[in-house]
PDB file of N, CA and C in Angstrom:
ATOM      1  N   MET A   1       0.837  -1.174   0.000  1.00 96.00           N
ATOM      2  CA  MET A   1       0.000   0.000   0.000  1.00 96.00           C
ATOM      3  C   MET A   1       0.891   1.250   0.000  1.00 96.00           C
ATOM      4  N   ILE A   2       0.551   2.220  -0.814  1.00 97.00           N
ATOM      5  CA  ILE A   2       1.317   3.463  -0.875  1.00 97.00           C
ATOM      6  C   ILE A   2       0.897   4.371   0.276  1.00 97.00           C
ATOM      7  N   VAL A   3       1.877   4.801   1.053  1.00 97.00           N
ATOM      8  CA  VAL A   3       1.625   5.718   2.163  1.00 97.00           C
ATOM      9  C   VAL A   3       2.494   6.958   1.989  1.00 97.00           C
ATOM     10  N   GLU A   4       2.099   8.035   2.669  1.00 98.00           N
ATOM     11  CA  GLU A   4       2.890   9.268   2.625  1.00 98.00           C
ATOM     12  C   GLU A   4       3.220   9.684   4.046  1.00 98.00           C
ATOM     13  N   LYS A   5       4.482   9.976   4.266  1.00 98.00           N
ATOM     14  CA  LYS A   5       4.940  10.438   5.581  1.00 98.00           C
ATOM     15  C   LYS A   5       5.800  11.680   5.381  1.00 98.00           C
ATOM     16  N   ILE A   6       5.753  12.548   6.352  1.00 98.00           N
ATOM     17  CA  ILE A   6       6.650  13.704   6.391  1.00 98.00           C
ATOM     18  C   ILE A   6       7.615  13.456   7.530  1.00 98.00           C
ATOM     19  N   VAL A   7       8.913  13.540   7.221  1.00 98.00           N
ATOM     20  CA  VAL A   7       9.943  13.292   8.230  1.00 98.00           C
ATOM     21  C   VAL A   7      10.860  14.503   8.343  1.00 98.00           C
ATOM     22  N   ARG A   8      11.411  14.679   9.526  1.00 98.00           N
ATOM     23  CA  ARG A   8      12.360  15.755   9.755  1.00 98.00           C
ATOM     24  C   ARG A   8      13.754  15.260   9.394  1.00 98.00           C
ATOM     25  N   VAL A   9      14.499  16.104   8.667  1.00 98.00           N
ATOM     26  CA  VAL A   9      15.879  15.783   8.291  1.00 98.00           C
ATOM     27  C   VAL A   9      16.749  16.921   8.803  1.00 98.00           C
ATOM     28  N   GLU A  10      17.625  16.614   9.735  1.00 98.00           N
ATOM     29  CA  GLU A  10      18.479  17.630  10.350  1.00 98.00           C
ATOM     30  C   GLU A  10      19.861  17.615   9.722  1.00 98.00           C
ATOM     31  N   GLY A  11      20.429  18.811   9.560  1.00 98.00           N
ATOM     32  CA  GLY A  11      21.791  18.931   9.048  1.00 98.00           C
ATOM     33  C   GLY A  11      21.881  19.427   7.620  1.00 98.00           C
ATOM     34  N   MET A  12      20.748  19.639   6.958  1.00 97.00           N
ATOM     35  CA  MET A  12      20.776  20.176   5.591  1.00 97.00           C
ATOM     36  C   MET A  12      21.012  21.678   5.670  1.00 97.00           C
ATOM     37  N   SER A  13      22.009  22.156   4.931  1.00 97.00           N
ATOM     38  CA  SER A  13      22.330  23.586   5.001  1.00 97.00           C
ATOM     39  C   SER A  13      22.297  24.284   3.643  1.00 97.00           C
ATOM     40  N   CYS A  14      22.108  23.524   2.568  1.00 97.00           N
ATOM     41  CA  CYS A  14      22.120  24.148   1.245  1.00 97.00           C
ATOM     42  C   CYS A  14      21.280  23.321   0.274  1.00 97.00           C
ATOM     43  N   VAL A  15      21.100  23.859  -0.908  1.00 97.00           N
ATOM     44  CA  VAL A  15      20.310  23.181  -1.935  1.00 97.00           C
ATOM     45  C   VAL A  15      20.935  21.840  -2.297  1.00 97.00           C
ATOM     46  N   SER A  16      22.250  21.784  -2.326  1.00 97.00           N
ATOM     47  CA  SER A  16      22.926  20.514  -2.650  1.00 97.00           C
ATOM     48  C   SER A  16      22.634  19.447  -1.598  1.00 97.00           C
ATOM     49  N   CYS A  17      22.532  19.858  -0.342  1.00 97.00           N
ATOM     50  CA  CYS A  17      22.188  18.916   0.730  1.00 97.00           C
ATOM     51  C   CYS A  17      20.793  18.346   0.489  1.00 97.00           C
ATOM     52  N   ALA A  18      19.858  19.218   0.204  1.00 98.00           N
ATOM     53  CA  ALA A  18      18.479  18.793  -0.038  1.00 98.00           C
ATOM     54  C   ALA A  18      18.412  17.844  -1.226  1.00 98.00           C
ATOM     55  N   LYS A  19      19.147  18.158  -2.280  1.00 98.00           N
ATOM     56  CA  LYS A  19      19.166  17.312  -3.474  1.00 98.00           C
ATOM     57  C   LYS A  19      19.785  15.951  -3.159  1.00 98.00           C
ATOM     58  N   ALA A  20      20.826  15.942  -2.317  1.00 98.00           N
ATOM     59  CA  ALA A  20      21.463  14.676  -1.936  1.00 98.00           C
ATOM     60  C   ALA A  20      20.487  13.789  -1.174  1.00 98.00           C
ATOM     61  N   VAL A  21      19.712  14.383  -0.267  1.00 98.00           N
ATOM     62  CA  VAL A  21      18.713  13.623   0.486  1.00 98.00           C
ATOM     63  C   VAL A  21      17.646  13.096  -0.466  1.00 98.00           C
ATOM     64  N   GLU A  22      17.172  13.955  -1.355  1.00 98.00           N
ATOM     65  CA  GLU A  22      16.145  13.551  -2.320  1.00 98.00           C
ATOM     66  C   GLU A  22      16.630  12.387  -3.181  1.00 98.00           C
ATOM     67  N   ASN A  23      17.816  12.502  -3.732  1.00 98.00           N
ATOM     68  CA  ASN A  23      18.346  11.445  -4.602  1.00 98.00           C
ATOM     69  C   ASN A  23      18.572  10.144  -3.838  1.00 98.00           C
ATOM     70  N   ALA A  24      19.076  10.250  -2.625  1.00 98.00           N
ATOM     71  CA  ALA A  24      19.318   9.048  -1.821  1.00 98.00           C
ATOM     72  C   ALA A  24      18.013   8.324  -1.519  1.00 98.00           C
ATOM     73  N   LEU A  25      16.987   9.085  -1.145  1.00 98.00           N
ATOM     74  CA  LEU A  25      15.711   8.456  -0.818  1.00 98.00           C
ATOM     75  C   LEU A  25      15.038   7.871  -2.050  1.00 98.00           C
ATOM     76  N   LYS A  26      15.171   8.544  -3.186  1.00 98.00           N
ATOM     77  CA  LYS A  26      14.586   8.022  -4.424  1.00 98.00           C
ATOM     78  C   LYS A  26      15.238   6.707  -4.845  1.00 98.00           C
ATOM     79  N   SER A  27      16.459   6.461  -4.390  1.00 98.00           N
ATOM     80  CA  SER A  27      17.160   5.231  -4.762  1.00 98.00           C
ATOM     81  C   SER A  27      16.726   4.028  -3.921  1.00 98.00           C
ATOM     82  N   VAL A  28      15.947   4.255  -2.882  1.00 98.00           N
ATOM     83  CA  VAL A  28      15.492   3.172  -2.013  1.00 98.00           C
ATOM     84  C   VAL A  28      14.336   2.432  -2.687  1.00 98.00           C
ATOM     85  N   GLU A  29      14.451   1.108  -2.768  1.00 97.00           N
ATOM     86  CA  GLU A  29      13.384   0.314  -3.383  1.00 97.00           C
ATOM     87  C   GLU A  29      12.080   0.525  -2.629  1.00 97.00           C
ATOM     88  N   GLY A  30      11.025   0.821  -3.367  1.00 98.00           N
ATOM     89  CA  GLY A  30       9.722   1.027  -2.770  1.00 98.00           C
ATOM     90  C   GLY A  30       9.341   2.491  -2.606  1.00 98.00           C
ATOM     91  N   VAL A  31      10.337   3.395  -2.687  1.00 98.00           N
ATOM     92  CA  VAL A  31      10.036   4.823  -2.594  1.00 98.00           C
ATOM     93  C   VAL A  31       9.526   5.290  -3.949  1.00 98.00           C
ATOM     94  N   LYS A  32       8.358   5.916  -3.939  1.00 98.00           N
ATOM     95  CA  LYS A  32       7.697   6.345  -5.174  1.00 98.00           C
ATOM     96  C   LYS A  32       7.866   7.829  -5.448  1.00 98.00           C
ATOM     97  N   GLY A  33       8.074   8.632  -4.414  1.00 98.00           N
ATOM     98  CA  GLY A  33       8.224  10.063  -4.611  1.00 98.00           C
ATOM     99  C   GLY A  33       8.824  10.713  -3.386  1.00 98.00           C
ATOM    100  N   VAL A  34       9.580  11.788  -3.609  1.00 98.00           N
ATOM    101  CA  VAL A  34      10.226  12.529  -2.522  1.00 98.00           C
ATOM    102  C   VAL A  34      10.193  14.009  -2.849  1.00 98.00           C
ATOM    103  N   GLU A  35       9.805  14.811  -1.868  1.00 98.00           N
ATOM    104  CA  GLU A  35       9.898  16.267  -1.970  1.00 98.00           C
ATOM    105  C   GLU A  35      10.602  16.750  -0.712  1.00 98.00           C
ATOM    106  N   VAL A  36      11.753  17.401  -0.874  1.00 98.00           N
ATOM    107  CA  VAL A  36      12.515  17.898   0.265  1.00 98.00           C
ATOM    108  C   VAL A  36      12.326  19.405   0.357  1.00 98.00           C
ATOM    109  N   ASN A  37      12.026  19.878   1.564  1.00 98.00           N
ATOM    110  CA  ASN A  37      11.889  21.306   1.822  1.00 98.00           C
ATOM    111  C   ASN A  37      13.046  21.722   2.717  1.00 98.00           C
ATOM    112  N   LEU A  38      14.032  22.376   2.137  1.00 97.00           N
ATOM    113  CA  LEU A  38      15.247  22.766   2.849  1.00 97.00           C
ATOM    114  C   LEU A  38      14.936  23.722   3.990  1.00 97.00           C
ATOM    115  N   GLU A  39      14.116  24.727   3.736  1.00 97.00           N
ATOM    116  CA  GLU A  39      13.824  25.749   4.738  1.00 97.00           C
ATOM    117  C   GLU A  39      13.173  25.156   5.986  1.00 97.00           C
ATOM    118  N   GLU A  40      12.264  24.202   5.795  1.00 97.00           N
ATOM    119  CA  GLU A  40      11.572  23.584   6.926  1.00 97.00           C
ATOM    120  C   GLU A  40      12.319  22.377   7.479  1.00 97.00           C
ATOM    121  N   GLY A  41      13.312  21.880   6.734  1.00 98.00           N
ATOM    122  CA  GLY A  41      14.075  20.721   7.180  1.00 98.00           C
ATOM    123  C   GLY A  41      13.266  19.443   7.191  1.00 98.00           C
ATOM    124  N   ILE A  42      12.402  19.298   6.178  1.00 98.00           N
ATOM    125  CA  ILE A  42      11.557  18.113   6.115  1.00 98.00           C
ATOM    126  C   ILE A  42      11.627  17.459   4.735  1.00 98.00           C
ATOM    127  N   ALA A  43      11.185  16.211   4.705  1.00 98.00           N
ATOM    128  CA  ALA A  43      11.040  15.491   3.440  1.00 98.00           C
ATOM    129  C   ALA A  43       9.678  14.809   3.451  1.00 98.00           C
ATOM    130  N   LYS A  44       8.922  15.017   2.380  1.00 98.00           N
ATOM    131  CA  LYS A  44       7.641  14.331   2.190  1.00 98.00           C
ATOM    132  C   LYS A  44       7.933  13.132   1.294  1.00 98.00           C
ATOM    133  N   ILE A  45       7.626  11.949   1.782  1.00 98.00           N
ATOM    134  CA  ILE A  45       8.004  10.725   1.089  1.00 98.00           C
ATOM    135  C   ILE A  45       6.767   9.864   0.852  1.00 98.00           C
ATOM    136  N   GLN A  46       6.586   9.446  -0.403  1.00 98.00           N
ATOM    137  CA  GLN A  46       5.544   8.477  -0.734  1.00 98.00           C
ATOM    138  C   GLN A  46       6.257   7.142  -0.971  1.00 98.00           C
ATOM    139  N   PHE A  47       5.778   6.104  -0.292  1.00 98.00           N
ATOM    140  CA  PHE A  47       6.444   4.812  -0.442  1.00 98.00           C
ATOM    141  C   PHE A  47       5.463   3.663  -0.280  1.00 98.00           C
ATOM    142  N   ASP A  48       5.857   2.532  -0.846  1.00 98.00           N
ATOM    143  CA  ASP A  48       5.081   1.301  -0.745  1.00 98.00           C
ATOM    144  C   ASP A  48       5.532   0.575   0.519  1.00 98.00           C
ATOM    145  N   ASP A  49       4.650   0.513   1.506  1.00 96.00           N
ATOM    146  CA  ASP A  49       5.049  -0.071   2.794  1.00 96.00           C
ATOM    147  C   ASP A  49       5.210  -1.588   2.764  1.00 96.00           C
ATOM    148  N   GLU A  50       4.970  -2.197   1.606  1.00 97.00           N
ATOM    149  CA  GLU A  50       5.267  -3.621   1.458  1.00 97.00           C
ATOM    150  C   GLU A  50       6.745  -3.848   1.136  1.00 97.00           C
ATOM    151  N   PHE A  51       7.434  -2.788   0.681  1.00 96.00           N
ATOM    152  CA  PHE A  51       8.849  -2.897   0.303  1.00 96.00           C
ATOM    153  C   PHE A  51       9.786  -2.173   1.254  1.00 96.00           C
ATOM    154  N   VAL A  52       9.311  -1.097   1.868  1.00 97.00           N
ATOM    155  CA  VAL A  52      10.191  -0.272   2.699  1.00 97.00           C
ATOM    156  C   VAL A  52       9.384   0.287   3.870  1.00 97.00           C
ATOM    157  N   ASN A  53      10.093   0.585   4.966  1.00 97.00           N
ATOM    158  CA  ASN A  53       9.440   1.175   6.133  1.00 97.00           C
ATOM    159  C   ASN A  53      10.231   2.401   6.597  1.00 97.00           C
ATOM    160  N   ILE A  54       9.699   3.079   7.582  1.00 97.00           N
ATOM    161  CA  ILE A  54      10.339   4.305   8.069  1.00 97.00           C
ATOM    162  C   ILE A  54      11.743   4.019   8.606  1.00 97.00           C
ATOM    163  N   GLU A  55      11.946   2.875   9.204  1.00 97.00           N
ATOM    164  CA  GLU A  55      13.271   2.540   9.731  1.00 97.00           C
ATOM    165  C   GLU A  55      14.317   2.497   8.613  1.00 97.00           C
ATOM    166  N   LYS A  56      13.956   1.915   7.472  1.00 97.00           N
ATOM    167  CA  LYS A  56      14.887   1.848   6.339  1.00 97.00           C
ATOM    168  C   LYS A  56      15.144   3.246   5.775  1.00 97.00           C
ATOM    169  N   ILE A  57      14.104   4.070   5.738  1.00 98.00           N
ATOM    170  CA  ILE A  57      14.251   5.454   5.268  1.00 98.00           C
ATOM    171  C   ILE A  57      15.176   6.216   6.215  1.00 98.00           C
ATOM    172  N   ALA A  58      14.978   6.039   7.519  1.00 98.00           N
ATOM    173  CA  ALA A  58      15.834   6.691   8.516  1.00 98.00           C
ATOM    174  C   ALA A  58      17.286   6.253   8.350  1.00 98.00           C
ATOM    175  N   GLU A  59      17.498   4.958   8.138  1.00 98.00           N
ATOM    176  CA  GLU A  59      18.856   4.439   7.937  1.00 98.00           C
ATOM    177  C   GLU A  59      19.526   5.099   6.732  1.00 98.00           C
ATOM    178  N   LYS A  60      18.776   5.273   5.650  1.00 98.00           N
ATOM    179  CA  LYS A  60      19.334   5.877   4.439  1.00 98.00           C
ATOM    180  C   LYS A  60      19.723   7.331   4.696  1.00 98.00           C
ATOM    181  N   ILE A  61      18.870   8.076   5.396  1.00 98.00           N
ATOM    182  CA  ILE A  61      19.173   9.470   5.730  1.00 98.00           C
ATOM    183  C   ILE A  61      20.448   9.538   6.565  1.00 98.00           C
ATOM    184  N   GLU A  62      20.550   8.691   7.567  1.00 98.00           N
ATOM    185  CA  GLU A  62      21.724   8.680   8.453  1.00 98.00           C
ATOM    186  C   GLU A  62      22.985   8.235   7.692  1.00 98.00           C
ATOM    187  N   LYS A  63      22.824   7.275   6.784  1.00 98.00           N
ATOM    188  CA  LYS A  63      23.969   6.737   6.037  1.00 98.00           C
ATOM    189  C   LYS A  63      24.655   7.807   5.193  1.00 98.00           C
ATOM    190  N   ILE A  64      23.882   8.779   4.686  1.00 98.00           N
ATOM    191  CA  ILE A  64      24.500   9.818   3.869  1.00 98.00           C
ATOM    192  C   ILE A  64      24.913  11.051   4.669  1.00 98.00           C
ATOM    193  N   GLY A  65      24.839  10.957   6.003  1.00 98.00           N
ATOM    194  CA  GLY A  65      25.415  11.992   6.846  1.00 98.00           C
ATOM    195  C   GLY A  65      24.467  13.011   7.452  1.00 98.00           C
ATOM    196  N   TYR A  66      23.171  12.752   7.372  1.00 98.00           N
ATOM    197  CA  TYR A  66      22.192  13.670   7.969  1.00 98.00           C
ATOM    198  C   TYR A  66      21.517  12.962   9.126  1.00 98.00           C
ATOM    199  N   LYS A  67      20.797  13.718   9.953  1.00 98.00           N
ATOM    200  CA  LYS A  67      20.142  13.131  11.113  1.00 98.00           C
ATOM    201  C   LYS A  67      18.648  13.002  10.855  1.00 98.00           C
ATOM    202  N   PHE A  68      18.146  11.803  11.080  1.00 98.00           N
ATOM    203  CA  PHE A  68      16.707  11.560  10.996  1.00 98.00           C
ATOM    204  C   PHE A  68      16.079  12.101  12.262  1.00 98.00           C
ATOM    205  N   GLY A  69      15.188  13.073  12.111  1.00 98.00           N
ATOM    206  CA  GLY A  69      14.594  13.738  13.262  1.00 98.00           C
ATOM    207  C   GLY A  69      13.217  13.240  13.632  1.00 98.00           C
ATOM    208  N   GLY A  70      12.780  12.154  13.046  1.00 98.00           N
ATOM    209  CA  GLY A  70      11.486  11.581  13.375  1.00 98.00           C
ATOM    210  C   GLY A  70      10.414  11.903  12.365  1.00 98.00           C
ATOM    211  N   VAL A  71       9.271  11.260  12.553  1.00 98.00           N
ATOM    212  CA  VAL A  71       8.124  11.455  11.680  1.00 98.00           C
ATOM    213  C   VAL A  71       7.335  12.652  12.177  1.00 98.00           C
ATOM    214  N   VAL A  72       7.059  13.591  11.266  1.00 96.00           N
ATOM    215  CA  VAL A  72       6.263  14.768  11.598  1.00 96.00           C
ATOM    216  C   VAL A  72       4.783  14.436  11.444  1.00 96.00           C
ATOM    217  N   SER A  73       4.450  13.789  10.340  1.00 94.00           N
ATOM    218  CA  SER A  73       3.061  13.347  10.133  1.00 94.00           C
ATOM    219  C   SER A  73       3.021  12.248   9.087  1.00 94.00           C
TER     220      SER A  73
END
């Protein structure tokens, strides 16, 4: 089932950071869409919860050097 979550991403300081987070999340199997808002420090992610979960998304964010700040909604 496709779900949408908004998560906090800490440590992004520029457009390149936001793009890096977006590209990394888009590379995760099961992720269907990503919109990163640099100013708010959030990422809106649409994903198939049969393939990926929030824990895997958090791991990917942390793996590329940013801090997963939890689910906003």
